Coordinates of C-alpha atoms in Angstrom, one line a residue:
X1033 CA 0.3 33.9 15.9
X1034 CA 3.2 34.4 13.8
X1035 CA 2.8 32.6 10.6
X1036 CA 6.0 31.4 8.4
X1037 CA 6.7 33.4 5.0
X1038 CA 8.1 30.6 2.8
X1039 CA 11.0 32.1 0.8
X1040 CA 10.5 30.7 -2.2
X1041 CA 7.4 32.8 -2.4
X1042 CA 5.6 33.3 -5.4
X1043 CA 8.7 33.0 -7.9
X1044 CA 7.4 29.7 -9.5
X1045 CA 4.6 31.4 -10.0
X1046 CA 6.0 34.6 -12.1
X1047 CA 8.5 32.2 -14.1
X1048 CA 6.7 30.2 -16.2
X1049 CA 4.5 27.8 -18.1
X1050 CA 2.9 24.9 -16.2
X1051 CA 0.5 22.2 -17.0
X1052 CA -2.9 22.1 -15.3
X1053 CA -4.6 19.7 -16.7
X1054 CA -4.4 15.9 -18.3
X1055 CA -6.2 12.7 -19.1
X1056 CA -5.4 10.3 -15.9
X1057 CA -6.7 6.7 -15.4
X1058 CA -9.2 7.1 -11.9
X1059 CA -7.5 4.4 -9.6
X1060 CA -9.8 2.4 -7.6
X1061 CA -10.8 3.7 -4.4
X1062 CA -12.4 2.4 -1.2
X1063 CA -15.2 3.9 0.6
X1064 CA -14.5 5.8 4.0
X1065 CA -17.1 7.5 6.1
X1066 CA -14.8 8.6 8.9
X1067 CA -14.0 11.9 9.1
X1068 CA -10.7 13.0 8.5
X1069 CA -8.5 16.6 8.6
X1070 CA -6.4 16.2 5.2
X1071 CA -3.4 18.8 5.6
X1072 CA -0.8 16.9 3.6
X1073 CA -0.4 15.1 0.2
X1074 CA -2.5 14.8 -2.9
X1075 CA -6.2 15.1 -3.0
X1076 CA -9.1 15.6 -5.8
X1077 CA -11.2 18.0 -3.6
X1078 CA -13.8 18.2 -5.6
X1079 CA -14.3 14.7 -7.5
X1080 CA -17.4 14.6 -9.7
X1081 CA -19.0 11.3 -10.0
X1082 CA -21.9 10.2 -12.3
X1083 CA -24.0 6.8 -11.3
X1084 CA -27.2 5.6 -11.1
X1085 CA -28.5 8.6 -13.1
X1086 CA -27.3 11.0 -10.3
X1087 CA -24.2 13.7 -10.3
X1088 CA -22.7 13.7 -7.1
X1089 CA -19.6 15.4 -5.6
X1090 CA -17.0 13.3 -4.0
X1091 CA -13.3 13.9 -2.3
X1092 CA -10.7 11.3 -3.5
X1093 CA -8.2 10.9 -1.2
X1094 CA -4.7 9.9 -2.1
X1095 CA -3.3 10.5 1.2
X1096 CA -3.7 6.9 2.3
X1097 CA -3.1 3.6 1.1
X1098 CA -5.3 2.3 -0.9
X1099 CA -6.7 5.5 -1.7
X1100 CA -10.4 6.4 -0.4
X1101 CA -13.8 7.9 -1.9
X1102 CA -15.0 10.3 1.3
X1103 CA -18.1 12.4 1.5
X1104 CA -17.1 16.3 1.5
X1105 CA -18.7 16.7 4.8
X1106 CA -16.6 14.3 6.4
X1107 CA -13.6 15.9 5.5
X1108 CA -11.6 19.3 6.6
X1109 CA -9.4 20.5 4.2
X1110 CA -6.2 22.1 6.3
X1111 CA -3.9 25.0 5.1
X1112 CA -0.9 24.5 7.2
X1113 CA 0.6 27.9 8.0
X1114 CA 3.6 27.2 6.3
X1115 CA 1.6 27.8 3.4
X1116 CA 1.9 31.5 3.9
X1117 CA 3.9 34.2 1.3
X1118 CA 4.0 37.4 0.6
X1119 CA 1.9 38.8 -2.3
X1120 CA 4.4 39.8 -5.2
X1121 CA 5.4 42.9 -6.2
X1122 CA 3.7 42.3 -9.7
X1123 CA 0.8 44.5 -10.7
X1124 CA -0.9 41.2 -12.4
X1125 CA -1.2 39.6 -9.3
X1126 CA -2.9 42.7 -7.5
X1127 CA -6.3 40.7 -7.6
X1128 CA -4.5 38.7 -4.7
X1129 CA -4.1 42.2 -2.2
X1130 CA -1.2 44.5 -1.5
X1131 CA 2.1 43.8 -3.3
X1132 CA 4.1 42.0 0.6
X1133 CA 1.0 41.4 2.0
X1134 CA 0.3 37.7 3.1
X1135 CA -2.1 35.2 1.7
X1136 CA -1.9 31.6 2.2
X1137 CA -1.3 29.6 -0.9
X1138 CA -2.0 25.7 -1.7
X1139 CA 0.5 26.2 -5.3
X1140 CA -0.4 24.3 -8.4
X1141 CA 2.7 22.2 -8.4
X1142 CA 2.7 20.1 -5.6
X1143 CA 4.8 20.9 -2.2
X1144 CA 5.1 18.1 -0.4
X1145 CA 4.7 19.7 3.0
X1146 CA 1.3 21.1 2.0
X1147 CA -1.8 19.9 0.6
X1148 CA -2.4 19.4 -2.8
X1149 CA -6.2 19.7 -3.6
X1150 CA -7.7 19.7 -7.6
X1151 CA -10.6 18.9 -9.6
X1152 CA -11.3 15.7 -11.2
X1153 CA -13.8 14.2 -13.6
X1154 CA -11.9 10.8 -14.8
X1155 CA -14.7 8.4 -13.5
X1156 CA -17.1 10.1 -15.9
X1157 CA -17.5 8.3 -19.7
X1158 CA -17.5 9.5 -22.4
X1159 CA -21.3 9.9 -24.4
X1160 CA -22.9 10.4 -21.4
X1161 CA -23.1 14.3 -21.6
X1162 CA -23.4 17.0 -24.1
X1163 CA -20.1 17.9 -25.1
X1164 CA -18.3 15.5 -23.3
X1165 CA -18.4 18.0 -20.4
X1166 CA -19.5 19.0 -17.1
X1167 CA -20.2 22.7 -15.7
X1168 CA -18.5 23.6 -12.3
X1169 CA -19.2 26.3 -10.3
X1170 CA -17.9 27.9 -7.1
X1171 CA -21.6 29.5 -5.6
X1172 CA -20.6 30.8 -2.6
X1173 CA -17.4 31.6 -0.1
X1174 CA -18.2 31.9 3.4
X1175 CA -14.8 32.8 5.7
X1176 CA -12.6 36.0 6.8
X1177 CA -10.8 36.3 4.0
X1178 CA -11.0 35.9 0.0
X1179 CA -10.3 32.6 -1.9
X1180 CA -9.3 32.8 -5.4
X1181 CA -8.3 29.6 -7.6
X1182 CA -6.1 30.4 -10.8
X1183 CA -3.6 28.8 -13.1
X1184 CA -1.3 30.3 -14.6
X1185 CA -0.5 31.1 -18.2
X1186 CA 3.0 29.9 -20.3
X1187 CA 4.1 33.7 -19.2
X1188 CA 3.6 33.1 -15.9
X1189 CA 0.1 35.2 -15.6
X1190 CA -2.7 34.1 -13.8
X1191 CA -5.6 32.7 -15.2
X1192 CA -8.2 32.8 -12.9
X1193 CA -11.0 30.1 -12.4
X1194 CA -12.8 31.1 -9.4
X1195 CA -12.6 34.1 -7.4
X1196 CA -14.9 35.2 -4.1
X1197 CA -14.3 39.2 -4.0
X1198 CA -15.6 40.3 -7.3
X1199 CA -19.3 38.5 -7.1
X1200 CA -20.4 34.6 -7.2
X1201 CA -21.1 32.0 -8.5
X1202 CA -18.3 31.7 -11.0
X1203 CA -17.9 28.8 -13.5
X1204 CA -16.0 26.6 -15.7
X1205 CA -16.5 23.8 -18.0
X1206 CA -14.4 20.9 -17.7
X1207 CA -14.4 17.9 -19.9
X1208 CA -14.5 14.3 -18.9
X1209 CA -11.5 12.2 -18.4
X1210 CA -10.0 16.0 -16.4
X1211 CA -8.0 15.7 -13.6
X1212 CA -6.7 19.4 -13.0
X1213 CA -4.8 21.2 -10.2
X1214 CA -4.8 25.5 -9.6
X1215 CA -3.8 27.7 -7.1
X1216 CA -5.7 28.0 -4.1
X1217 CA -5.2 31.3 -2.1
X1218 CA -6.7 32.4 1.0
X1219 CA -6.4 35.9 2.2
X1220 CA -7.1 35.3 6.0
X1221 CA -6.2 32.8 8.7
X1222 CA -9.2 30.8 10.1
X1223 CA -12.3 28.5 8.8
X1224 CA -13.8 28.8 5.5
X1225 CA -16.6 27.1 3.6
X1226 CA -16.2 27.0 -0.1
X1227 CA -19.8 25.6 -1.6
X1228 CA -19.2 23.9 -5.3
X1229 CA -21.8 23.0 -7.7
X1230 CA -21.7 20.7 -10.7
X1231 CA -24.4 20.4 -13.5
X1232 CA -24.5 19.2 -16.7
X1233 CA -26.8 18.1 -19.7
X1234 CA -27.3 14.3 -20.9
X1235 CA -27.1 13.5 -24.5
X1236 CA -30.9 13.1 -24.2
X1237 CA -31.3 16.5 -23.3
X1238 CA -32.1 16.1 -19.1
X1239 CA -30.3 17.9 -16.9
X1240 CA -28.4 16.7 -13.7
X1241 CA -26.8 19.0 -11.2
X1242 CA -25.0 17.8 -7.8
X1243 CA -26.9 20.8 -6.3
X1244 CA -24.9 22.9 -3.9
X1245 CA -22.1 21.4 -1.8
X1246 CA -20.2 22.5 1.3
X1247 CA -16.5 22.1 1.8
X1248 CA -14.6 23.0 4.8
X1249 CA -11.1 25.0 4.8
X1250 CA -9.4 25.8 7.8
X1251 CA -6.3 28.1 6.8
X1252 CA -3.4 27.7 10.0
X1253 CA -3.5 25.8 12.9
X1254 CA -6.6 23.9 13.6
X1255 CA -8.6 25.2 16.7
X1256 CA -7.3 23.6 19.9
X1257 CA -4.4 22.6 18.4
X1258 CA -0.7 21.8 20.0
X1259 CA 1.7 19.6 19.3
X1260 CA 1.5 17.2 16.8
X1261 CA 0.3 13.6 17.5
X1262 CA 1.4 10.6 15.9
X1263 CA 0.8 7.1 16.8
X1264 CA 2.5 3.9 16.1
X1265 CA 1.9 0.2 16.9
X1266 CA 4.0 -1.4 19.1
X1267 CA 4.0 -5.4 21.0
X1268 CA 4.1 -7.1 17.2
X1269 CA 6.6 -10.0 17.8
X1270 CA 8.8 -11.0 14.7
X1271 CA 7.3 -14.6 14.8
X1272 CA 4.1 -16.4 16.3
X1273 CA 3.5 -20.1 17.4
X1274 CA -0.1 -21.0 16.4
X1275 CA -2.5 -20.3 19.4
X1276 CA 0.1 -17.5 21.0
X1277 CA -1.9 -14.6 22.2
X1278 CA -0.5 -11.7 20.3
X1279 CA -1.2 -8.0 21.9
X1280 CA -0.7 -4.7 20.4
X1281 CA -0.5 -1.3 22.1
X1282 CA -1.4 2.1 20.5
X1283 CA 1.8 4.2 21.6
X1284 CA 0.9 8.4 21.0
X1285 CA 3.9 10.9 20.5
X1286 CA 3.6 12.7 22.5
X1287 CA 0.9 11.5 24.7
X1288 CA -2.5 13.6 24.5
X1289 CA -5.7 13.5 26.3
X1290 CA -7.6 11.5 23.4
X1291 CA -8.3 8.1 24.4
X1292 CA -10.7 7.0 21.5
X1293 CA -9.1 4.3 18.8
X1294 CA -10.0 2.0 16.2
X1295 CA -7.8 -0.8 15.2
X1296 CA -8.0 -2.0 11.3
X1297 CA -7.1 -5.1 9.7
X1298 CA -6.0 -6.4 5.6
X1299 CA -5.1 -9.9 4.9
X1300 CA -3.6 -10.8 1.7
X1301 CA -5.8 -10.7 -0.8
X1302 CA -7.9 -8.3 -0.2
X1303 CA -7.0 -4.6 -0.7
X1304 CA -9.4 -2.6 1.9
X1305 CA -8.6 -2.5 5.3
X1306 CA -11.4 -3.8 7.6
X1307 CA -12.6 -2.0 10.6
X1308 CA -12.5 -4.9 14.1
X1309 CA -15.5 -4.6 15.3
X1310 CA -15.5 -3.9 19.1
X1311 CA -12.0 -2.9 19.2
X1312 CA -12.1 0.9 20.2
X1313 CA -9.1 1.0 22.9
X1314 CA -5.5 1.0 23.3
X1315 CA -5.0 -2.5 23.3
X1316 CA -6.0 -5.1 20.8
X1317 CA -5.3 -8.8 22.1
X1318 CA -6.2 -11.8 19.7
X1319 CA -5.0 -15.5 19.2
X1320 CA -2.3 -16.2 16.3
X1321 CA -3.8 -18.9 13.8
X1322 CA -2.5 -19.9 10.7
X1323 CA -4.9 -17.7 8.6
X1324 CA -4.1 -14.8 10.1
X1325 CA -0.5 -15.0 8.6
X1326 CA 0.5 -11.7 6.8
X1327 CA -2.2 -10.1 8.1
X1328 CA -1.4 -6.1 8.4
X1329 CA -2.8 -4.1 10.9
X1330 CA -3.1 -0.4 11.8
X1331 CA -4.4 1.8 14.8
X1332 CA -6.2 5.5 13.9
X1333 CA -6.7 7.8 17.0
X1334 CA -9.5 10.1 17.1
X1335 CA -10.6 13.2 18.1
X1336 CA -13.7 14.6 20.0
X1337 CA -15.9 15.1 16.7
X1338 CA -14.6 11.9 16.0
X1339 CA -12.3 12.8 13.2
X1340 CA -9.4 10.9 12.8
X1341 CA -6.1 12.4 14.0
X1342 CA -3.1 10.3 13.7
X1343 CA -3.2 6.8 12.1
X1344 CA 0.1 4.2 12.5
X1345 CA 2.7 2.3 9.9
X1346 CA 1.4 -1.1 9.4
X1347 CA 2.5 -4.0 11.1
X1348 CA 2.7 -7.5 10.2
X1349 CA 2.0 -11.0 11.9
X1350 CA 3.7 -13.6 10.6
X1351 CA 2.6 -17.4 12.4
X1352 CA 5.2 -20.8 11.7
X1353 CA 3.6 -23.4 10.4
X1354 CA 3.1 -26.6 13.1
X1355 CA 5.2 -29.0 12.8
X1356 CA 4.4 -31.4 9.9
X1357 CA 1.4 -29.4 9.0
X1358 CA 0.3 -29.9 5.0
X1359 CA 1.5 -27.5 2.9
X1360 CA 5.1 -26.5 5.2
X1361 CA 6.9 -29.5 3.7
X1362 CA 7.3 -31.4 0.6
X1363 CA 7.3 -35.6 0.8
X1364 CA 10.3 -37.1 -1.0
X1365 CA 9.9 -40.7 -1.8
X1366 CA 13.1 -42.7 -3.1
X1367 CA 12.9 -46.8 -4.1
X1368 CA 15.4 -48.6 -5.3
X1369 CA 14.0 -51.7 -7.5
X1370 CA 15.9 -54.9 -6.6
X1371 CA 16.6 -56.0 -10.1
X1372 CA 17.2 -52.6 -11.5
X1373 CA 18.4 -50.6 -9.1
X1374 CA 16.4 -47.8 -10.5
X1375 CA 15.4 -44.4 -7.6
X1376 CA 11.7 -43.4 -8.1
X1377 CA 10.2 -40.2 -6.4
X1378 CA 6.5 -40.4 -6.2
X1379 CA 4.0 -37.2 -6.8
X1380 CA 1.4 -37.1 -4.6
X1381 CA -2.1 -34.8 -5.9
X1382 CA -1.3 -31.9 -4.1
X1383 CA 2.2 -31.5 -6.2
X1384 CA 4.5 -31.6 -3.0
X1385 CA 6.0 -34.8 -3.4
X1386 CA 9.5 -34.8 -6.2
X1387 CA 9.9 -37.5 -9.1
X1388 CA 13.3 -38.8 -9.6
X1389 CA 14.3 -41.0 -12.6
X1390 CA 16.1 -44.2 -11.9
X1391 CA 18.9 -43.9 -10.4
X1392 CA 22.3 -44.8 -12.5
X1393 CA 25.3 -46.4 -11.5
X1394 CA 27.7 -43.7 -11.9
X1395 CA 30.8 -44.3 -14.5
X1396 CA 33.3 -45.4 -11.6
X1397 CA 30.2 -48.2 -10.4
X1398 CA 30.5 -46.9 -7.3
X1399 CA 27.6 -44.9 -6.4
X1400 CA 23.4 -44.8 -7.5
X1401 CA 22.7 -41.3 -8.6
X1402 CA 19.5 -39.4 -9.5
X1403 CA 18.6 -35.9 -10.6
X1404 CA 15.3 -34.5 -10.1
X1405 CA 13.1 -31.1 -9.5
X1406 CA 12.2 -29.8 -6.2
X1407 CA 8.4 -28.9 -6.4
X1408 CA 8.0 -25.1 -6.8
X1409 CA 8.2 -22.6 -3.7
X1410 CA 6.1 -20.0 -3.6
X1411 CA 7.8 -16.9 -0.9
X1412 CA 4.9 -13.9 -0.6
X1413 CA 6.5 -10.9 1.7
X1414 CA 3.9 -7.8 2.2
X1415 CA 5.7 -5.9 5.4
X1416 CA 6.3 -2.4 4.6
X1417 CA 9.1 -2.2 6.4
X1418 CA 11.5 -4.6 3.5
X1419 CA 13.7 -6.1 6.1
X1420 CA 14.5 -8.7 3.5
X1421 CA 14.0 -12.4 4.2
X1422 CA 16.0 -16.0 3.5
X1423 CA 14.1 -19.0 2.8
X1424 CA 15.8 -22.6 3.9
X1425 CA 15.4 -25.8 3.8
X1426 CA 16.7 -29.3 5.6
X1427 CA 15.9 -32.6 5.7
X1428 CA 16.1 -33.3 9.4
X1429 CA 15.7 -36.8 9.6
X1430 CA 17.4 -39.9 7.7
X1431 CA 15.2 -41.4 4.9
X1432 CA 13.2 -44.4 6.3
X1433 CA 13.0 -47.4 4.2
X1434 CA 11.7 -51.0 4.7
X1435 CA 12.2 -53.4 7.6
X1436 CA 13.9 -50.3 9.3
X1437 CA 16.7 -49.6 6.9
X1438 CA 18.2 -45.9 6.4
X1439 CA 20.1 -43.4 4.6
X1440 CA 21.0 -40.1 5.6
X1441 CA 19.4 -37.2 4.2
X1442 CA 22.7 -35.5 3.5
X1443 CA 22.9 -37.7 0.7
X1444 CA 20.4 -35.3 -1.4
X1445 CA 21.8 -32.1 -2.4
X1446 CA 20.4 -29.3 -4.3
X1447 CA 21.5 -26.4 -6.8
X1448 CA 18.9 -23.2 -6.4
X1449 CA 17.2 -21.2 -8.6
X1450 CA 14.8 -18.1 -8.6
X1451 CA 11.8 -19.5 -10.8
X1452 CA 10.4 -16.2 -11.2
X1453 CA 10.3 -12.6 -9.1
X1454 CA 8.3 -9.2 -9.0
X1455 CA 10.4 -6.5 -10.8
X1456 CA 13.4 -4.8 -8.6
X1457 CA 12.0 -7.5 -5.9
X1458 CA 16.1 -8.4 -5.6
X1459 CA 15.9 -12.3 -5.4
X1460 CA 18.7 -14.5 -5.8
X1461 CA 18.9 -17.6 -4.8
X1462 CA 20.9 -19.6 -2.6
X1463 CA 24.3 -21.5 -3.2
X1464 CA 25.1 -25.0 -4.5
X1465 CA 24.7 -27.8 -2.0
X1466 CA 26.5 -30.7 -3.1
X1467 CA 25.6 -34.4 -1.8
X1468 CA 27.9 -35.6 1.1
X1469 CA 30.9 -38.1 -0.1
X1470 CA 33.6 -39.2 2.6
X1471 CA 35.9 -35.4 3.0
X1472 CA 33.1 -33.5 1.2
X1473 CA 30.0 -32.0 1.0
X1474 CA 26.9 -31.6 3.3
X1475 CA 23.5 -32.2 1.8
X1476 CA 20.5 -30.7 2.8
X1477 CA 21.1 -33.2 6.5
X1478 CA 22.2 -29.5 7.1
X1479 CA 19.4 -26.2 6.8
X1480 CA 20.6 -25.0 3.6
X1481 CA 19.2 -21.5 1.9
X1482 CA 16.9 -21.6 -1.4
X1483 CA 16.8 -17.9 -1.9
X1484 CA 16.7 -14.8 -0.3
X1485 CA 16.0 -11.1 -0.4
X1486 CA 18.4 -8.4 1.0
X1487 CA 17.3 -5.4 3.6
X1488 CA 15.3 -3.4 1.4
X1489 CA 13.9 -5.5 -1.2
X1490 CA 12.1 -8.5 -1.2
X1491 CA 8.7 -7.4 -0.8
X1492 CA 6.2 -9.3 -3.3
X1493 CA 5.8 -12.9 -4.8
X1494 CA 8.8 -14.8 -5.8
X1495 CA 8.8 -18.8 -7.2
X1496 CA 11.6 -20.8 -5.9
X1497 CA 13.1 -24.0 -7.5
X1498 CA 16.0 -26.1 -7.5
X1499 CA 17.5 -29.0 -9.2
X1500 CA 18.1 -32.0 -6.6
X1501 CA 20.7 -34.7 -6.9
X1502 CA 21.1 -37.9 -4.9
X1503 CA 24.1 -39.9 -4.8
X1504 CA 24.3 -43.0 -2.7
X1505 CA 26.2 -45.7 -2.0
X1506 CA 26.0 -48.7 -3.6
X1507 CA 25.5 -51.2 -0.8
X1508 CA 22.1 -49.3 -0.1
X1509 CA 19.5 -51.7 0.5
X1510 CA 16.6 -51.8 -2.3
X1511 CA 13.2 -50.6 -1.0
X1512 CA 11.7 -47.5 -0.9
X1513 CA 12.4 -45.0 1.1
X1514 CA 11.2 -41.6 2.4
X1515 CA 12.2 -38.2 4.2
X1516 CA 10.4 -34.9 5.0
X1517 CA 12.3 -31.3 3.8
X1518 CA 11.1 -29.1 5.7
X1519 CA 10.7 -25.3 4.5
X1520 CA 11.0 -22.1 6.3
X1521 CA 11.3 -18.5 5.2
X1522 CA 12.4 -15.6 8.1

């Protein structure tokens, strides 16, 4: 095999200073116990947790979304062979072999077309050892080649942590709240297993130690490897009636040999993506139901030791409301007192119904008018995608009133307003609609927009609102009357 010298080579790592270590905040990650072959992205290989009275060694992967806590034996750490360069003409890096010869480097800084493995220790508090600190050692380096982990100096030089051809175990001392990156170099293609080791001292004076723990490298192409697979999601509809069957299809690129799937699922509110039980093929048929709305889903293919090899985008089910189902409308409720003339909008407990004030001749005496609030919209867009979205409303039926009288709903008009967004969620809302008068005007008799969210944007929470006006005629009959506005968001 030929492998690819990257031209860049090693010149970042002869020019200068870099940082190598900080104090990060450990994000919250969910549990995994799948294996996986990590080749791209950021990583803490070796992630040293504390709990229960027990050290333990974790990887932290960030290559997903959320990230995930995995056991070290579920997980092969790949060097893609693009990670090969030539060993610089510079007698400080001679530990790494002959000045042109080829290693295969995972570089401090990260590549984005490489792994990017480190060392953390943020999830560990502070008091809980001597000296705030934890010792790590490298004990043994099984694989054809040498490894070597260094950082590098504000000159340029290497600093070396751990190195394989000049005797084992080697050791550092980090402190808590670390979260460090080095070099990794490899002098050979093929499989390695690097075994770590953390122990430390309580402030009690009892030792703990994660006893010795195997890692697996595989530096180039994995063994039976070929092309690339990826797989994507496809059958997801734009929109779903309640009780439509929705199917989904696992499509490879290209198509392999491997047959074996599992199909995940993450409703709003919840963060982790659930496993469906049963569902191990590719095809994954369910009914559409109202709770199921903004539901995400993803397919992972997996290989013969069950690892996993290609997981999909997510994609989103979105499900209409039924018609007049609670909650997709708001009530409006309009009277018109005989003596008065006053317009009243009643609230109903579950805040969808508006309140006018009494209605008003107008100066002219020619028309009742009232100015209210429309009940506040809540839009909530979690597709990946950000195709944008426009939320709408109408009032598609006249207002009923007593002993059958009427008025048509395009005598309420509204001015929008976005109540409150996400930031850079790109909002605005929609245009004036002014009540219909003879030669003007519409109402909301026509579907009228509240707010939208261009191509791109939109993703997130945004409140809706919008200041409603009625303006009748003044040989409406008193009584109280009511209509249905009916709210959709695509």
């Amino acid at each position: 095999m030929n492998a690819i010298l990257r031209a860049r080579g090693f010149a970042a790592l002869v020019a200068g200073a870099v940082v190598v270590a900080g104090t990060v905040l450990a994000p919250t990650a969910a549990s995994a116990a799948e294996k996986v072959v990590l080749s791209k992205g950021h990583t803490d290989a070796v992630d040293v947790h504390y709990e229960d009275g027990a050290l333990s060694l974790k990887v932290h992967d960030d290559t997903v979304s959320p990230s995930a806590t995995r056991d070290p034996a579920d997980v092969t750490f790949q060097v893609l062979p693009e990670a090969a360069m030539a060993v610089p003409d510079d007698p400080r890096f001679a530990f790494l072999g002959p000045a042109n010869s080829q290693v295969w480097l995972l570089p401090l800084t990260q590549d984005p077309d490489l792994l990017w493995p480190g060392w953390n220790t943020t999830t560990l508090g502070s008091g809980v050892f001597e000296g705030n600190k934890v010792r790590l050692s490298l004990v043994d380096v099984q694989g054809p080649g040498n490894v070597t982990l260094f950082t590098q100096d504000s000159f340029g030089g290497p600093i070396i942590k751990f190195r394989s051809d000049d005797g084992l175990p080697d050791a550092i001392d980090v402190p808590v709240h670390t979260h460090a990156h080095s070099n990794w170099a490899f002098g050979a293609l093929g499989s390695y297993t690097l075994t770590f080791q953390a122990d430390a001292t309580l402030t009690n004076g009892t030792t703990v130690s994660t006893g010795p723990v195997d890692y697996s490298f595989v530096v180039g192409e994995m063994s039976g490897g070929g092309p690339e697979v990826s797989v994507s999601v496809s059958g997801m509809a734009d929109e779903y009636q309640p009780n439509d069957t929705v199917t989904l299809n696992a499509v490879q690129t290209p198509q392999s040999e491997l047959d074996h799937y599992h199909w995940f699922s993450r409703c709003p509110g919840t963060d982790d993506w659930a496993i469906i039980a049963g569902e191990a093929g590719a095809s994954y048929s369910f009914t559409a139901t109202r709770e199921l709305n903004a539901c995400e889903y993803v397919v992972k293919l997996y290989g013969d030791a069950h690892e996993v090899v290609a997981t999909s985008e997510p994609v989103a089910l979105w499900v209409a409301f039924p018609p007049e189902e609670p909650g997709t409308s708001q009530t409006i409720t309009a009277s018109i007192d005989e003596t008065q003339g006053s317009l009243v909008i009643s609230v109903n407990p579950d805040d969808r119904a508006v309140v006018l004030p009494p209605a008003q001749l107008t100066a002219g005496g020619d028309r009742w008018e009232s100015n209210g609030e429309l009940r506040p919209v809540t839009v909530t867009d979690t597709r990946a995608g950000r195709p944008g979205w426009s939320a709408s409303g109408q009032i598609p039926a006249d207002f009923a009133g007593p002993d059958g009288a009427t008025f048509s709903s395009g005598y309420l008009g509204w001015n929008p307003r976005v109540v409150a967004q996400g930031s850079g969620q790109g909002v605005v809302a929609g245009p004036e609609v002014t009540p219909y008068v003879v030669g003007s005007g519409g109402g909301l008799g026509n579907s009228a927009v509240l707010g939208a969210a261009p191509g791109g944007a939109g993703r997130g929470t945004a409140q809706l609102g919008a200041g409603l006006r009625l303006s009748l005629p003044t040989e409406t009959a008193a009584g109280t009357y009511s209509a249905t506005l009916t709210l959709t968001a695509i």
